[in-house]
């Protein structure tokens, strides 16, 4: 391969070589934080963390599940749940067209992917938001799929891990999307009542109706470093209070300092740290053999 | 322009001014002009009927936040007796944008929780324009749990532009405050009846809106985001607020079909603010009916019904 092939965007190249790798962009990417130019392959190896400044880049839901779950025994749930435009919503574009565009861009049906799989050999259910699908917004499909994930956990007594990254409720579904906040919160309450563990991992960015429902309701709330997490967007707050926002406002570290989350975990350590947490919390002291069984 | 009337209400305002002038003239000159007054009143009535028979969603949004729109305290005064306001979240402060307390509805002791806006400038500031901070929602939570312990139905009144988007709000965990309310309301072991009286916007509305029965006043709105906010994001300009209201503004009829709204309460001619008493009578009647319905229901059955209702929203089944 000549040097020019290396730096030109790989248009049609994957078709030539027969390789199907999920790299829609070129061979390099700019870190949005330090602006270092990074080679895509290096980034991939580094879990999409900038090797120069440690910035955690946004990744797709599928990639998230790929790096988090064990390779074996994965089962995707709720693939038959697909969006419909019940309100015939139209802004500058038709909602229907936005759904098609988003689907083409991400390869997903909607903004949530749910899988049952293993974490270091222990069965769990994982839900991951796809930010590329209309800003990871929560409409009826996300609500329904999330509830499905909860129901799977209830039926098989499994822990649930959710990676939330979302702009909030999906405006194009109007009030139905707002109701998803109540729906997902109610479902999670069932897990709590059954003593089943729910860990929420907040990933850059989480805002609005998602942050004010399922994302903040974890038995344990975890964030990746330096993620933007809040209820109201910064522009709205700036317009309302008419003052400069404090340094680091709405970043993971701000939330930790204010007691909103339990810990910040580097992407490289998420798998091992969460696995250890699940083991501790699901150990179930009460499930140890009873006196009679011991005798 | 009369500031107590919206732009599309101005023709009515003009007529009302004429009627009042005539009355004054009649009183001074002892002329018999009562016939003329009756004629004009009739005209005003017909004009109001005409204007209100074809309101656009944006006009309804304006009515929902009409400067004279009755607020929670007005309804408390007209509908309930022996109201004792309860203050504070026991953690940080007493939020004046969200009020609550115990009262009687007929013979039933009830817990009231509602957003509160202010009318004068100083009241508006005190009430933070009806935008609660986390402490407001935490006070609501405390009162709901209190109602659960003492087996009182919870009646909520929704009228807010949204939860307060401020630095302190975020620092004190507005996300937690709203999300935890949603969780607790889904399993609160007492009936919850919510009524949208004005504008119900976004998470700040639903944080006291999970319920067994949802009422909406005829000219109230229930949006996932304010029309201005929606227009700014989707149309890239707040000027499109009327388009946004139209796109999001599914009618209460449609919301009833979707199973989100149970009852639409008709407003007096010209809107709730033209006759607060009449409006209150109508709300009282419905609330009483609904409380009686739920008072006969077993608590477990009530909770199952509520859960099923929540799960049905946006379900593909």
Coordinates of N, CA and C in Angstrom, one line a residue, chain B residues 178-261:
Chain B
X178 N -35.8 14.5 40.6 CA -36.9 14.1 39.7 C -36.9 12.6 39.5
X179 N -35.8 11.9 39.3 CA -35.9 10.5 39.0 C -36.4 9.7 40.2
X180 N -36.0 10.1 41.4 CA -36.4 9.4 42.6 C -37.9 9.6 42.8
X181 N -38.4 10.7 42.5 CA -39.9 10.9 42.6 C -40.6 10.0 41.7
X182 N -40.1 9.8 40.5 CA -40.7 9.0 39.5 C -40.8 7.5 40.1
X183 N -39.7 7.1 40.6 CA -39.6 5.8 41.2 C -40.5 5.6 42.3
X184 N -40.5 6.5 43.2 CA -41.4 6.4 44.4 C -42.9 6.5 44.1
X185 N -43.2 7.4 43.2 CA -44.6 7.5 42.8 C -45.2 6.2 42.1
X186 N -44.3 5.5 41.5 CA -44.7 4.3 40.8 C -45.2 3.2 41.8
X187 N -44.8 3.3 43.0 CA -45.2 2.3 44.0 C -45.8 2.8 45.3
X188 N -46.1 4.1 45.3 CA -46.7 4.7 46.5 C -48.1 4.1 46.8
X189 N -48.2 3.6 48.0 CA -49.4 2.8 48.4 C -50.6 3.6 48.8
X190 N -50.9 4.6 47.9 CA -52.1 5.4 48.1 C -52.5 6.0 46.7
X191 N -53.7 6.3 46.5 CA -54.1 6.8 45.2 C -53.4 8.1 44.8
X192 N -53.0 8.3 43.6 CA -52.5 9.6 43.1 C -53.3 10.1 42.0
X193 N -53.8 11.3 42.1 CA -54.6 11.9 41.0 C -53.9 13.2 40.6
X194 N -53.5 13.3 39.4 CA -52.8 14.5 38.9 C -53.7 15.3 38.0
X195 N -53.6 16.6 38.1 CA -54.4 17.5 37.3 C -53.5 18.6 36.7
X196 N -53.4 18.6 35.3 CA -52.6 19.7 34.7 C -53.5 20.9 34.6
X197 N -53.2 22.0 35.3 CA -54.1 23.1 35.3 C -53.6 24.2 34.4
X198 N -52.3 24.3 34.1 CA -51.7 25.3 33.3 C -50.8 24.7 32.3
X199 N -49.5 25.1 32.3 CA -48.5 24.5 31.4 C -47.8 23.4 32.2
X200 N -47.8 22.2 31.6 CA -47.0 21.1 32.2 C -45.9 20.8 31.3
X201 N -44.7 21.2 31.7 CA -43.5 21.1 30.8 C -42.5 20.1 31.3
X202 N -42.2 19.1 30.6 CA -41.0 18.3 30.8 C -40.9 17.6 32.1
X203 N -39.6 17.2 32.5 CA -39.4 16.5 33.7 C -39.9 17.2 35.0
X204 N -39.9 18.5 34.9 CA -40.4 19.3 36.1 C -41.9 19.1 36.3
X205 N -42.6 18.6 35.3 CA -44.0 18.4 35.4 C -44.3 16.9 35.9
X206 N -43.6 16.0 35.2 CA -43.9 14.6 35.4 C -43.3 14.2 36.8
X207 N -42.4 15.0 37.4 CA -41.9 14.6 38.7 C -42.9 14.7 39.8
X208 N -44.1 15.3 39.5 CA -45.2 15.1 40.4 C -46.5 14.6 39.6
X209 N -46.2 13.9 38.5 CA -47.3 13.6 37.6 C -47.5 12.1 37.4
X210 N -46.7 11.2 38.0 CA -47.0 9.8 37.9 C -48.3 9.5 38.7
X211 N -49.3 8.9 38.1 CA -50.6 8.9 38.7 C -51.5 7.7 38.3
X212 N -52.6 7.6 39.1 CA -53.6 6.6 38.7 C -54.7 7.2 37.8
X213 N -54.8 8.5 37.8 CA -55.8 9.2 37.0 C -55.2 10.6 36.6
X214 N -55.2 10.9 35.3 CA -54.7 12.2 34.9 C -55.8 13.1 34.3
X215 N -56.0 14.2 34.9 CA -56.9 15.2 34.4 C -56.2 16.3 33.7
X216 N -56.8 16.8 32.7 CA -56.2 18.0 32.0 C -57.3 19.1 31.9
X217 N -57.1 20.3 32.3 CA -58.1 21.3 32.0 C -58.0 21.5 30.5
X218 N -59.2 22.0 29.9 CA -59.3 22.1 28.5 C -58.2 22.9 27.8
X219 N -57.8 24.0 28.4 CA -56.8 24.9 27.8 C -55.5 24.7 28.5
X220 N -55.2 23.6 29.1 CA -53.9 23.4 29.7 C -53.0 22.6 28.6
X221 N -51.7 22.6 28.8 CA -50.8 21.9 27.9 C -49.9 20.9 28.6
X222 N -49.6 19.9 28.0 CA -48.6 18.9 28.6 C -47.6 18.6 27.5
X223 N -46.4 19.1 27.7 CA -45.4 19.0 26.7 C -44.1 18.3 27.2
X224 N -43.4 17.7 26.3 CA -42.1 17.1 26.7 C -41.1 18.1 26.9
X225 N -41.3 19.3 26.3 CA -40.3 20.4 26.4 C -41.2 21.6 26.0
X226 N -40.8 22.8 26.5 CA -41.6 24.0 26.1 C -41.6 24.2 24.6
X227 N -42.6 24.7 24.0 CA -42.6 25.0 22.5 C -41.4 25.8 22.1
X228 N -41.0 26.8 23.0 CA -39.8 27.6 22.6 C -38.6 26.7 22.6
X229 N -38.5 25.8 23.6 CA -37.3 25.0 23.7 C -37.2 24.0 22.5
X230 N -38.4 23.5 22.1 CA -38.5 22.5 21.0 C -38.1 23.2 19.7
X231 N -38.6 24.4 19.5 CA -38.4 25.2 18.3 C -36.9 25.5 18.2
X232 N -36.3 25.9 19.3 CA -34.8 26.3 19.3 C -34.0 25.1 18.9
X233 N -34.4 23.9 19.4 CA -33.6 22.7 19.0 C -33.9 22.2 17.6
X234 N -35.1 22.0 17.3 CA -35.5 21.4 16.0 C -35.6 22.3 14.9
X235 N -36.0 23.5 15.1 CA -36.1 24.5 14.0 C -35.0 25.5 14.0
X236 N -34.1 25.4 15.0 CA -32.9 26.2 15.2 C -33.3 27.7 15.4
X237 N -34.6 27.9 15.8 CA -35.0 29.3 16.2 C -36.3 29.2 17.0
X238 N -36.3 30.0 18.1 CA -37.5 30.1 18.9 C -38.7 30.7 18.2
X239 N -38.4 31.4 17.1 CA -39.6 32.0 16.4 C -40.6 30.9 15.9
X240 N -40.1 29.7 15.8 CA -41.0 28.7 15.3 C -41.8 28.0 16.4
X241 N -42.0 28.7 17.6 CA -42.6 28.1 18.7 C -44.1 27.7 18.4
X242 N -44.8 28.4 17.5 CA -46.1 28.0 17.1 C -46.1 26.7 16.4
X243 N -45.1 26.6 15.5 CA -45.0 25.3 14.7 C -44.7 24.2 15.7
X244 N -43.8 24.4 16.6 CA -43.5 23.4 17.6 C -44.7 23.0 18.4
X245 N -45.5 24.0 18.9 CA -46.7 23.7 19.7 C -47.6 22.9 18.8
X246 N -47.7 23.2 17.6 CA -48.6 22.4 16.7 C -48.1 21.0 16.5
X247 N -46.8 20.8 16.3 CA -46.3 19.5 16.1 C -46.4 18.6 17.3
X248 N -46.1 19.2 18.5 CA -46.2 18.5 19.7 C -47.6 18.4 20.3
X249 N -48.4 19.5 19.9 CA -49.6 19.7 20.6 C -50.7 18.7 20.2
X250 N -50.5 17.5 20.5 CA -51.6 16.5 20.3 C -52.7 16.9 21.2
X251 N -53.9 16.9 20.6 CA -55.1 17.3 21.4 C -55.3 16.4 22.6
X252 N -56.1 16.9 23.6 CA -56.4 16.1 24.7 C -57.2 14.9 24.3
X253 N -57.9 15.0 23.2 CA -58.7 13.9 22.7 C -57.7 12.8 22.2
X254 N -56.7 13.2 21.5 CA -55.7 12.2 21.0 C -54.9 11.6 22.2
X255 N -54.6 12.5 23.2 CA -53.9 12.0 24.4 C -54.8 11.0 25.2
X256 N -56.1 11.2 25.1 CA -57.0 10.2 25.7 C -56.9 8.9 25.0
X257 N -56.9 9.0 23.6 CA -56.8 7.7 22.8 C -55.5 7.0 23.2
X258 N -54.4 7.8 23.4 CA -53.1 7.1 23.7 C -53.1 6.6 25.1
X259 N -54.1 6.8 25.9 CA -54.2 6.3 27.2 C -53.4 7.1 28.2
X260 N -53.0 8.3 27.8 CA -52.2 9.1 28.7 C -53.1 10.0 29.6
X261 N -54.1 10.7 29.0 CA -55.0 11.5 29.7 C -56.3 10.8 29.9

